[in-house]
């Protein structure tokens, strides 16, 4: 930028009064104000949903759709997330049936182990979205937690999640931790491997206490754990009575699928089957029957074809009770520290009740799990993030008397 | 593993020292004689009646009589701060009070048209210093530059009303730069990703770099002074640019422990649980990039032109207005080179400074009964730095100077001058990161607001005999 030497400006400086006024006003120097002072520095802690994970992967395109990014825009506050170079780490699935992943033109086909690193432009001193896919309640206060993975390093860079959040000198925080304490146990049909409620309480308290100790004036929202058994990846065993569903299941499994007449009747009809049960059948040796067992057949455990990837009614009750235990504590903790509490389950249940989430994946659709869930059947899509954002806006406005404007919904 | 960019940062620091040094006069390095300070530096047409005229208008040395010895100094206390946009956190500068000396000697026989003398003064210099937590410490933790000019001077009265003067300048400049080195911008291997791409936050200090060097430079100053009427005086001076080549500067590095541990396995050797400090430690040993080495750069101290008009038609009053021009534009690009493992990082750094102008006004009232002189002045200076070059080394911005002072006769031959100057700025948006491309704009780079002010106290003792 070229500028002629500024005699005129020098002369203007002779205006002593003007100069002194300039000394006393910063209005021309500061960035635009945020919607409310409590949003001056917003941080989001959490796991995959908060980080922007969709369709079994994460990249900049999915990260920018995450609810914290949307919420920050409504707050008018600066919000940096640890953007990943395209196609991502791992690149999201872009075709449900073929399970192909986002691949850049001219590059080798992406796989589940493909991992591009942080975008150089996203390397900043402070990031606001410190959520990391895969972490559970024991991780936010540990540098190398029990669920450490590559993204822990790429997003947190050797700090704990709480430290990273505190680096932003936060004035407002959302915390959505706990889904992974029970997600995989539920999906795998082995809920006994979930984090016990007592352990969860200890872990969760440690995280929130560390966060609030580092930012005593912090405001925010604690978000409850999703009833993971209700994710669209799980379908009711009753649906196997439908020829249409059986045909679709057969297509996925690569061989005729039949429900086991013994275990899939009675209480077993109310079991929930993980869709991955069908892909597991496909992976079996040729000649192996495509039978779906809806209850334990050999004492249970990961080798029991009626237990692995199956949630029988008893196990469903265990999952529900565990999550209720988690959420009771999260709400109590929110109350105790003056935070708002958000339970996402009514919204998600409402989607299911209205049929917005199909009971069984629609294999002929580009959106087999519906508009609100991505191609992995677990993680919300961009449309669901908008709903979550609007729910949060309602709760924040009610709790803190702010005036955040809701996003338009599709 | 190689650390490729560490030296670039040091190079940038060297480069950034240029505007710091040049603009340092904004913080008082026009403080060459307390009389001149108190008159708002408007002393080219009717210079102070002491040997400091060797700097302000060397031609006017013929107006002095006999021996004149002038010596003193200015104490400059700078206050500065940076307010970060994102957090509104404020970091205060940690600048020690600086002392700037000056000494002048002049002789002019009343029967001669020739006057001669010598001046030793500091026209350029700066110490900027920030705290250990300041996020801009990767541009400058501390920058110290002091340049002393020695100017032998000859003045010649060409007519009863007009004189010319001038002399060569022998300059000596020392520079010391201390800066943090940011791990996030370092490459993990040749052609490999940076530590930042592996998640290390920008602003993670893992080394502290120190560069210290000195150089000699040569130039000249010439001036003309006249009194076309008994009430009016005019004058002008021209100070040439002086190049200083710091060819043998010492660059040293010390490791700063980050305490970071790899949080999740990325790729060997970045496996979960590995201390980052152990991964970079070899860089500080023989064979690494962060070993002691030599560096060189060139800092041109810019030309100055100042002209003024003075009026003494009101009884006991002297009024003067000056215009000054400084050729900052010479610092558009700066070549810097390392002479060690970092030689691959040699580069030209962009500064994009502009020439700047100043308006200077001064007044002096002589109390007829006892000869005391009461002085006041004002100066306004336009910023030389473009908006994208407002940095921790020099958060350059428009400045105003408010000055006052007095000259107190002591016995017959001595006079003590005292002056105070307050330097005010309106604040300016600036950056704390390196500008790596000319396409980067101020909006992209600037992340906060710098505020600066300074208080200057100056005392000069002068004798005539």
Short mmCIF file of C-alpha atoms in Angstrom, two decimals, chain A residues 1-398:
data_model
loop_
_atom_site.label_atom_id
_atom_site.label_comp_id
_atom_site.label_asym_id
_atom_site.label_seq_id
_atom_site.Cartn_x
_atom_site.Cartn_y
_atom_site.Cartn_z
CA UNK A 1 0.00 0.00 0.00
CA UNK A 2 1.44 3.29 -1.00
CA UNK A 3 0.76 6.51 0.72
CA UNK A 4 2.16 9.91 0.02
CA UNK A 5 3.84 11.52 2.92
CA UNK A 6 1.18 13.19 4.82
CA UNK A 7 1.77 16.83 5.31
CA UNK A 8 -1.90 17.39 5.61
CA UNK A 9 -2.22 14.81 8.34
CA UNK A 10 0.70 16.35 10.10
CA UNK A 11 -1.01 19.68 9.92
CA UNK A 12 -4.22 18.22 11.18
CA UNK A 13 -2.36 16.99 14.17
CA UNK A 14 -1.92 20.58 15.09
CA UNK A 15 -5.51 20.46 16.16
CA UNK A 16 -4.70 19.83 19.74
CA UNK A 17 -8.21 19.27 20.86
CA UNK A 18 -8.80 16.78 18.13
CA UNK A 19 -5.67 14.96 19.05
CA UNK A 20 -6.64 14.72 22.66
CA UNK A 21 -10.08 13.47 21.74
CA UNK A 22 -8.47 10.81 19.63
CA UNK A 23 -6.41 9.75 22.60
CA UNK A 24 -9.54 9.09 24.56
CA UNK A 25 -11.55 7.09 22.09
CA UNK A 26 -10.97 3.59 20.81
CA UNK A 27 -14.20 3.27 18.94
CA UNK A 28 -12.44 3.27 15.59
CA UNK A 29 -10.00 0.60 16.66
CA UNK A 30 -12.00 -2.24 18.11
CA UNK A 31 -13.66 -5.16 16.42
CA UNK A 32 -17.47 -5.21 16.25
CA UNK A 33 -19.07 -6.05 19.58
CA UNK A 34 -20.55 -9.44 20.27
CA UNK A 35 -24.26 -9.97 20.76
CA UNK A 36 -23.81 -9.92 24.50
CA UNK A 37 -20.71 -9.48 26.66
CA UNK A 38 -21.06 -13.00 28.03
CA UNK A 39 -20.25 -14.28 24.53
CA UNK A 40 -16.95 -12.41 24.28
CA UNK A 41 -15.08 -15.70 24.19
CA UNK A 42 -17.07 -18.86 23.58
CA UNK A 43 -15.56 -22.31 23.79
CA UNK A 44 -17.16 -25.65 23.07
CA UNK A 45 -16.00 -28.84 24.71
CA UNK A 46 -17.20 -32.20 23.60
CA UNK A 47 -16.66 -35.13 21.34
CA UNK A 48 -17.49 -36.01 17.77
CA UNK A 49 -20.82 -34.26 17.45
CA UNK A 50 -19.42 -31.02 18.82
CA UNK A 51 -16.30 -31.31 16.68
CA UNK A 52 -18.39 -31.67 13.54
CA UNK A 53 -17.89 -35.34 12.79
CA UNK A 54 -20.30 -36.72 10.20
CA UNK A 55 -20.57 -39.82 8.05
CA UNK A 56 -17.72 -41.59 9.75
CA UNK A 57 -15.24 -38.79 9.18
CA UNK A 58 -14.41 -35.16 9.64
CA UNK A 59 -13.08 -32.39 7.48
CA UNK A 60 -13.46 -28.66 7.15
CA UNK A 61 -16.79 -29.03 5.36
CA UNK A 62 -18.31 -30.95 8.25
CA UNK A 63 -16.54 -28.94 10.93
CA UNK A 64 -18.09 -25.71 9.77
CA UNK A 65 -21.57 -27.26 10.08
CA UNK A 66 -21.18 -28.12 13.74
CA UNK A 67 -23.59 -26.51 16.16
CA UNK A 68 -20.90 -24.53 18.04
CA UNK A 69 -19.88 -22.82 14.81
CA UNK A 70 -23.48 -21.97 14.07
CA UNK A 71 -24.08 -20.80 17.60
CA UNK A 72 -20.98 -18.61 17.59
CA UNK A 73 -22.18 -16.90 14.43
CA UNK A 74 -25.41 -15.99 16.16
CA UNK A 75 -23.39 -14.74 19.11
CA UNK A 76 -21.30 -12.59 16.80
CA UNK A 77 -18.18 -13.83 18.47
CA UNK A 78 -14.86 -14.94 17.07
CA UNK A 79 -14.80 -18.72 16.81
CA UNK A 80 -11.85 -20.73 15.58
CA UNK A 81 -11.95 -24.44 15.02
CA UNK A 82 -9.03 -26.75 14.19
CA UNK A 83 -9.75 -27.01 10.49
CA UNK A 84 -8.49 -30.14 8.79
CA UNK A 85 -7.04 -30.16 5.31
CA UNK A 86 -9.38 -31.77 2.79
CA UNK A 87 -10.39 -34.53 2.43
CA UNK A 88 -10.07 -34.87 6.20
CA UNK A 89 -9.05 -37.22 8.96
CA UNK A 90 -10.69 -39.60 8.28
CA UNK A 91 -12.49 -38.37 5.14
CA UNK A 92 -16.24 -38.77 5.55
CA UNK A 93 -18.13 -41.50 3.73
CA UNK A 94 -19.89 -40.12 0.68
CA UNK A 95 -21.76 -43.23 -0.44
CA UNK A 96 -23.55 -45.36 2.08
CA UNK A 97 -23.76 -48.51 0.00
CA UNK A 98 -20.21 -48.51 -1.33
CA UNK A 99 -18.73 -46.85 1.76
CA UNK A 100 -16.43 -44.78 -0.44
CA UNK A 101 -14.98 -41.72 1.18
CA UNK A 102 -14.38 -38.16 0.11
CA UNK A 103 -11.37 -38.18 -2.19
CA UNK A 104 -9.67 -35.28 -3.89
CA UNK A 105 -9.48 -35.42 -7.65
CA UNK A 106 -6.24 -37.01 -8.72
CA UNK A 107 -5.55 -38.51 -5.31
CA UNK A 108 -5.61 -42.13 -4.24
CA UNK A 109 -8.95 -43.28 -2.92
CA UNK A 110 -9.41 -42.28 0.69
CA UNK A 111 -9.80 -44.93 3.33
CA UNK A 112 -10.77 -44.98 6.96
CA UNK A 113 -7.09 -44.55 7.83
CA UNK A 114 -6.52 -41.58 5.56
CA UNK A 115 -5.60 -38.58 7.68
CA UNK A 116 -4.76 -35.13 6.46
CA UNK A 117 -3.44 -32.77 9.09
CA UNK A 118 -4.44 -29.35 10.34
CA UNK A 119 -4.81 -26.61 7.82
CA UNK A 120 -1.87 -24.21 8.25
CA UNK A 121 -4.31 -21.33 8.27
CA UNK A 122 -6.08 -22.83 11.26
CA UNK A 123 -2.97 -22.86 13.43
CA UNK A 124 -3.77 -20.13 15.90
CA UNK A 125 -2.90 -19.46 19.49
CA UNK A 126 -6.46 -20.00 20.56
CA UNK A 127 -9.11 -22.29 19.19
CA UNK A 128 -12.66 -22.14 20.42
CA UNK A 129 -13.94 -25.54 19.39
CA UNK A 130 -11.79 -27.85 21.47
CA UNK A 131 -14.01 -30.90 21.04
CA UNK A 132 -12.33 -34.10 19.89
CA UNK A 133 -14.04 -37.10 18.33
CA UNK A 134 -13.78 -40.27 20.32
CA UNK A 135 -13.18 -38.84 23.75
CA UNK A 136 -15.21 -39.81 26.78
CA UNK A 137 -15.67 -38.38 30.26
CA UNK A 138 -12.23 -39.47 31.46
CA UNK A 139 -10.38 -37.61 28.71
CA UNK A 140 -10.89 -33.85 28.98
CA UNK A 141 -8.54 -33.47 31.93
CA UNK A 142 -5.82 -35.77 30.59
CA UNK A 143 -3.20 -35.04 27.95
CA UNK A 144 -3.12 -38.70 26.97
CA UNK A 145 -6.46 -40.04 28.04
CA UNK A 146 -7.84 -43.54 27.78
CA UNK A 147 -9.40 -42.73 24.42
CA UNK A 148 -6.39 -40.90 22.95
CA UNK A 149 -6.39 -40.83 19.19
CA UNK A 150 -4.75 -38.90 16.40
CA UNK A 151 -7.31 -36.13 16.53
CA UNK A 152 -6.52 -35.52 20.19
CA UNK A 153 -3.06 -34.39 19.15
CA UNK A 154 -4.18 -32.57 16.04
CA UNK A 155 -6.82 -30.58 17.88
CA UNK A 156 -5.29 -30.12 21.32
CA UNK A 157 -1.57 -30.15 20.55
CA UNK A 158 -0.32 -31.59 23.80
CA UNK A 159 -2.71 -29.82 26.14
CA UNK A 160 -5.74 -31.20 27.88
CA UNK A 161 -9.10 -30.24 26.49
CA UNK A 162 -9.80 -28.14 29.55
CA UNK A 163 -6.44 -26.37 29.28
CA UNK A 164 -7.10 -25.68 25.64
CA UNK A 165 -10.48 -24.23 26.46
CA UNK A 166 -9.03 -22.05 29.19
CA UNK A 167 -6.43 -20.72 26.75
CA UNK A 168 -9.31 -18.83 25.16
CA UNK A 169 -10.08 -17.04 28.44
CA UNK A 170 -13.65 -18.18 27.97
CA UNK A 171 -16.66 -16.25 29.09
CA UNK A 172 -19.13 -18.81 27.78
CA UNK A 173 -18.89 -22.56 27.29
CA UNK A 174 -20.95 -25.46 26.11
CA UNK A 175 -19.98 -28.92 27.27
CA UNK A 176 -21.29 -32.03 25.60
CA UNK A 177 -19.33 -34.92 27.02
CA UNK A 178 -20.47 -38.44 27.82
CA UNK A 179 -21.89 -39.86 24.61
CA UNK A 180 -18.83 -42.03 24.09
CA UNK A 181 -19.06 -43.42 27.57
CA UNK A 182 -21.90 -45.54 26.34
CA UNK A 183 -22.21 -45.23 22.57
CA UNK A 184 -19.99 -48.12 21.55
CA UNK A 185 -21.14 -50.36 24.41
CA UNK A 186 -24.70 -49.78 23.27
CA UNK A 187 -24.06 -50.21 19.56
CA UNK A 188 -22.07 -53.34 20.20
CA UNK A 189 -24.82 -54.77 22.35
CA UNK A 190 -22.52 -54.97 25.36
CA UNK A 191 -23.77 -52.17 27.64
CA UNK A 192 -22.01 -53.62 30.64
CA UNK A 193 -18.83 -52.15 29.22
CA UNK A 194 -20.21 -48.62 29.53
CA UNK A 195 -18.70 -46.25 32.03
CA UNK A 196 -20.47 -46.81 35.34
CA UNK A 197 -22.52 -43.87 36.50
CA UNK A 198 -20.36 -43.38 39.57
CA UNK A 199 -17.22 -43.25 37.49
CA UNK A 200 -18.87 -40.93 35.03
CA UNK A 201 -19.85 -38.60 37.85
CA UNK A 202 -16.29 -38.49 39.10
CA UNK A 203 -14.89 -37.86 35.65
CA UNK A 204 -17.48 -35.28 34.73
CA UNK A 205 -17.10 -33.37 37.96
CA UNK A 206 -13.36 -33.27 37.47
CA UNK A 207 -13.79 -31.73 34.04
CA UNK A 208 -16.33 -29.13 35.04
CA UNK A 209 -14.53 -28.25 38.23
CA UNK A 210 -11.28 -27.73 36.37
CA UNK A 211 -13.04 -25.61 33.79
CA UNK A 212 -14.82 -23.37 36.25
CA UNK A 213 -11.76 -23.11 38.47
CA UNK A 214 -9.86 -21.71 35.53
CA UNK A 215 -12.68 -19.38 34.54
CA UNK A 216 -14.63 -18.54 37.68
CA UNK A 217 -17.06 -16.20 35.92
CA UNK A 218 -17.85 -18.66 33.19
CA UNK A 219 -21.41 -18.99 31.92
CA UNK A 220 -22.66 -21.78 29.74
CA UNK A 221 -24.68 -24.83 28.99
CA UNK A 222 -24.12 -28.45 29.96
CA UNK A 223 -25.61 -30.83 27.45
CA UNK A 224 -27.03 -34.23 28.31
CA UNK A 225 -26.03 -37.53 26.80
CA UNK A 226 -28.02 -38.81 23.86
CA UNK A 227 -30.10 -41.91 24.27
CA UNK A 228 -27.78 -43.72 21.96
CA UNK A 229 -29.96 -46.81 21.57
CA UNK A 230 -32.31 -44.59 19.61
CA UNK A 231 -29.77 -43.73 16.95
CA UNK A 232 -30.99 -44.58 13.44
CA UNK A 233 -28.24 -47.15 13.09
CA UNK A 234 -30.24 -49.36 15.45
CA UNK A 235 -33.42 -50.91 14.07
CA UNK A 236 -36.10 -52.93 15.72
CA UNK A 237 -35.99 -56.72 15.31
CA UNK A 238 -39.70 -56.52 14.56
CA UNK A 239 -38.86 -55.01 11.20
CA UNK A 240 -37.31 -58.29 10.10
CA UNK A 241 -40.85 -59.51 9.66
CA UNK A 242 -41.20 -57.12 6.76
CA UNK A 243 -40.32 -58.61 3.38
CA UNK A 244 -39.15 -55.18 2.26
CA UNK A 245 -36.74 -54.89 5.16
CA UNK A 246 -35.56 -58.45 4.72
CA UNK A 247 -34.86 -57.77 1.07
CA UNK A 248 -32.84 -54.69 1.95
CA UNK A 249 -31.03 -56.55 4.69
CA UNK A 250 -30.25 -59.34 2.27
CA UNK A 251 -28.81 -56.79 -0.14
CA UNK A 252 -26.50 -55.45 2.55
CA UNK A 253 -25.52 -58.84 3.96
CA UNK A 254 -24.84 -60.33 0.55
CA UNK A 255 -26.80 -63.43 1.37
CA UNK A 256 -30.35 -64.26 2.45
CA UNK A 257 -31.12 -62.81 5.83
CA UNK A 258 -33.55 -64.53 8.10
CA UNK A 259 -34.52 -63.79 11.69
CA UNK A 260 -33.91 -66.64 14.10
CA UNK A 261 -37.32 -67.99 14.91
CA UNK A 262 -36.45 -68.75 18.52
CA UNK A 263 -34.65 -65.62 19.65
CA UNK A 264 -36.57 -63.14 17.54
CA UNK A 265 -39.92 -63.95 18.97
CA UNK A 266 -41.39 -62.86 22.25
CA UNK A 267 -39.13 -60.38 24.03
CA UNK A 268 -36.59 -60.78 21.27
CA UNK A 269 -38.91 -59.04 18.86
CA UNK A 270 -38.29 -55.88 20.82
CA UNK A 271 -34.54 -56.14 20.55
CA UNK A 272 -32.62 -53.48 18.68
CA UNK A 273 -30.25 -54.67 16.00
CA UNK A 274 -27.24 -52.66 14.99
CA UNK A 275 -27.23 -52.19 11.23
CA UNK A 276 -23.60 -53.28 11.34
CA UNK A 277 -24.92 -56.76 12.19
CA UNK A 278 -25.75 -57.02 8.50
CA UNK A 279 -22.34 -55.88 7.33
CA UNK A 280 -20.84 -58.36 9.78
CA UNK A 281 -22.78 -61.11 8.08
CA UNK A 282 -21.42 -59.95 4.76
CA UNK A 283 -17.90 -60.31 6.15
CA UNK A 284 -18.50 -63.91 7.16
CA UNK A 285 -17.17 -66.77 5.04
CA UNK A 286 -19.24 -67.88 2.13
CA UNK A 287 -21.78 -70.45 3.16
CA UNK A 288 -22.21 -68.97 6.59
CA UNK A 289 -25.93 -68.49 7.09
CA UNK A 290 -27.43 -65.01 7.21
CA UNK A 291 -29.35 -65.65 10.40
CA UNK A 292 -30.02 -62.76 12.74
CA UNK A 293 -30.20 -63.72 16.41
CA UNK A 294 -32.15 -61.28 18.54
CA UNK A 295 -31.14 -62.52 22.00
CA UNK A 296 -28.17 -64.24 23.57
CA UNK A 297 -27.65 -67.78 22.45
CA UNK A 298 -24.48 -68.84 24.20
CA UNK A 299 -24.08 -67.01 27.45
CA UNK A 300 -23.50 -63.56 25.98
CA UNK A 301 -20.39 -61.60 25.22
CA UNK A 302 -18.59 -60.55 22.07
CA UNK A 303 -18.56 -64.06 20.62
CA UNK A 304 -22.26 -64.58 21.11
CA UNK A 305 -24.02 -63.90 17.81
CA UNK A 306 -27.16 -63.08 19.74
CA UNK A 307 -25.42 -60.56 22.00
CA UNK A 308 -22.86 -58.73 19.90
CA UNK A 309 -24.53 -55.87 18.02
CA UNK A 310 -27.86 -56.69 19.63
CA UNK A 311 -29.56 -54.82 22.43
CA UNK A 312 -32.23 -56.95 24.00
CA UNK A 313 -34.93 -55.27 26.09
CA UNK A 314 -33.01 -55.80 29.29
CA UNK A 315 -29.91 -54.26 27.83
CA UNK A 316 -31.95 -51.39 26.45
CA UNK A 317 -33.21 -50.73 29.94
CA UNK A 318 -29.64 -50.79 31.20
CA UNK A 319 -28.58 -48.30 28.58
CA UNK A 320 -31.48 -46.01 29.32
CA UNK A 321 -30.92 -46.18 33.06
CA UNK A 322 -27.22 -45.50 32.66
CA UNK A 323 -27.83 -42.48 30.45
CA UNK A 324 -30.52 -41.24 32.80
CA UNK A 325 -27.98 -41.53 35.58
CA UNK A 326 -25.46 -39.55 33.57
CA UNK A 327 -27.96 -36.87 32.71
CA UNK A 328 -29.31 -36.54 36.21
CA UNK A 329 -25.84 -35.68 37.34
CA UNK A 330 -25.16 -33.34 34.40
CA UNK A 331 -28.34 -31.42 35.16
CA UNK A 332 -27.54 -31.26 38.84
CA UNK A 333 -24.06 -30.06 38.04
CA UNK A 334 -25.42 -27.39 35.72
CA UNK A 335 -27.78 -26.23 38.42
CA UNK A 336 -25.02 -26.12 40.99
CA UNK A 337 -22.75 -23.89 38.92
CA UNK A 338 -25.45 -21.69 37.49
CA UNK A 339 -25.27 -23.11 33.97
CA UNK A 340 -28.19 -23.97 31.77
CA UNK A 341 -28.90 -27.61 31.02
CA UNK A 342 -29.94 -28.92 27.63
CA UNK A 343 -31.38 -32.37 27.07
CA UNK A 344 -31.19 -33.12 23.34
CA UNK A 345 -33.30 -36.26 23.58
CA UNK A 346 -36.76 -34.72 23.22
CA UNK A 347 -35.76 -33.11 19.93
CA UNK A 348 -34.22 -36.32 18.61
CA UNK A 349 -37.13 -38.38 19.81
CA UNK A 350 -39.48 -35.96 18.11
CA UNK A 351 -37.72 -36.50 14.82
CA UNK A 352 -38.12 -40.22 15.18
CA UNK A 353 -41.76 -39.90 16.17
CA UNK A 354 -42.56 -37.85 13.09
CA UNK A 355 -40.84 -40.31 10.80
CA UNK A 356 -38.08 -37.90 9.92
CA UNK A 357 -35.72 -40.66 10.95
CA UNK A 358 -36.56 -43.88 9.10
CA UNK A 359 -37.10 -46.99 11.20
CA UNK A 360 -34.82 -48.88 8.82
CA UNK A 361 -32.25 -47.25 6.52
CA UNK A 362 -33.65 -46.35 3.13
CA UNK A 363 -31.03 -47.93 0.90
CA UNK A 364 -32.39 -46.29 -2.23
CA UNK A 365 -31.94 -42.80 -0.82
CA UNK A 366 -28.85 -40.63 -0.77
CA UNK A 367 -29.85 -39.98 2.82
CA UNK A 368 -30.54 -43.50 4.13
CA UNK A 369 -30.95 -42.24 7.69
CA UNK A 370 -33.03 -39.25 6.70
CA UNK A 371 -32.34 -35.57 6.55
CA UNK A 372 -31.15 -35.27 10.12
CA UNK A 373 -28.51 -37.99 10.32
CA UNK A 374 -25.36 -38.43 8.33
CA UNK A 375 -24.29 -41.56 6.49
CA UNK A 376 -22.92 -43.29 9.59
CA UNK A 377 -26.37 -43.41 11.17
CA UNK A 378 -25.00 -42.05 14.43
CA UNK A 379 -23.86 -38.50 13.91
CA UNK A 380 -26.27 -35.65 13.23
CA UNK A 381 -26.26 -34.01 9.83
CA UNK A 382 -26.04 -30.31 9.22
CA UNK A 383 -29.82 -30.04 9.43
CA UNK A 384 -29.81 -31.59 12.89
CA UNK A 385 -27.04 -29.24 13.99
CA UNK A 386 -29.33 -26.36 13.09
CA UNK A 387 -32.04 -27.83 15.31
CA UNK A 388 -29.58 -28.32 18.14
CA UNK A 389 -28.34 -24.76 17.72
CA UNK A 390 -31.85 -23.39 17.89
CA UNK A 391 -32.60 -25.45 20.97
CA UNK A 392 -29.49 -24.05 22.59
CA UNK A 393 -30.44 -20.51 21.61
CA UNK A 394 -33.79 -20.92 23.30
CA UNK A 395 -32.20 -22.22 26.44
CA UNK A 396 -29.46 -19.60 26.50
CA UNK A 397 -31.90 -16.76 25.94
CA UNK A 398 -34.11 -18.06 28.72
#
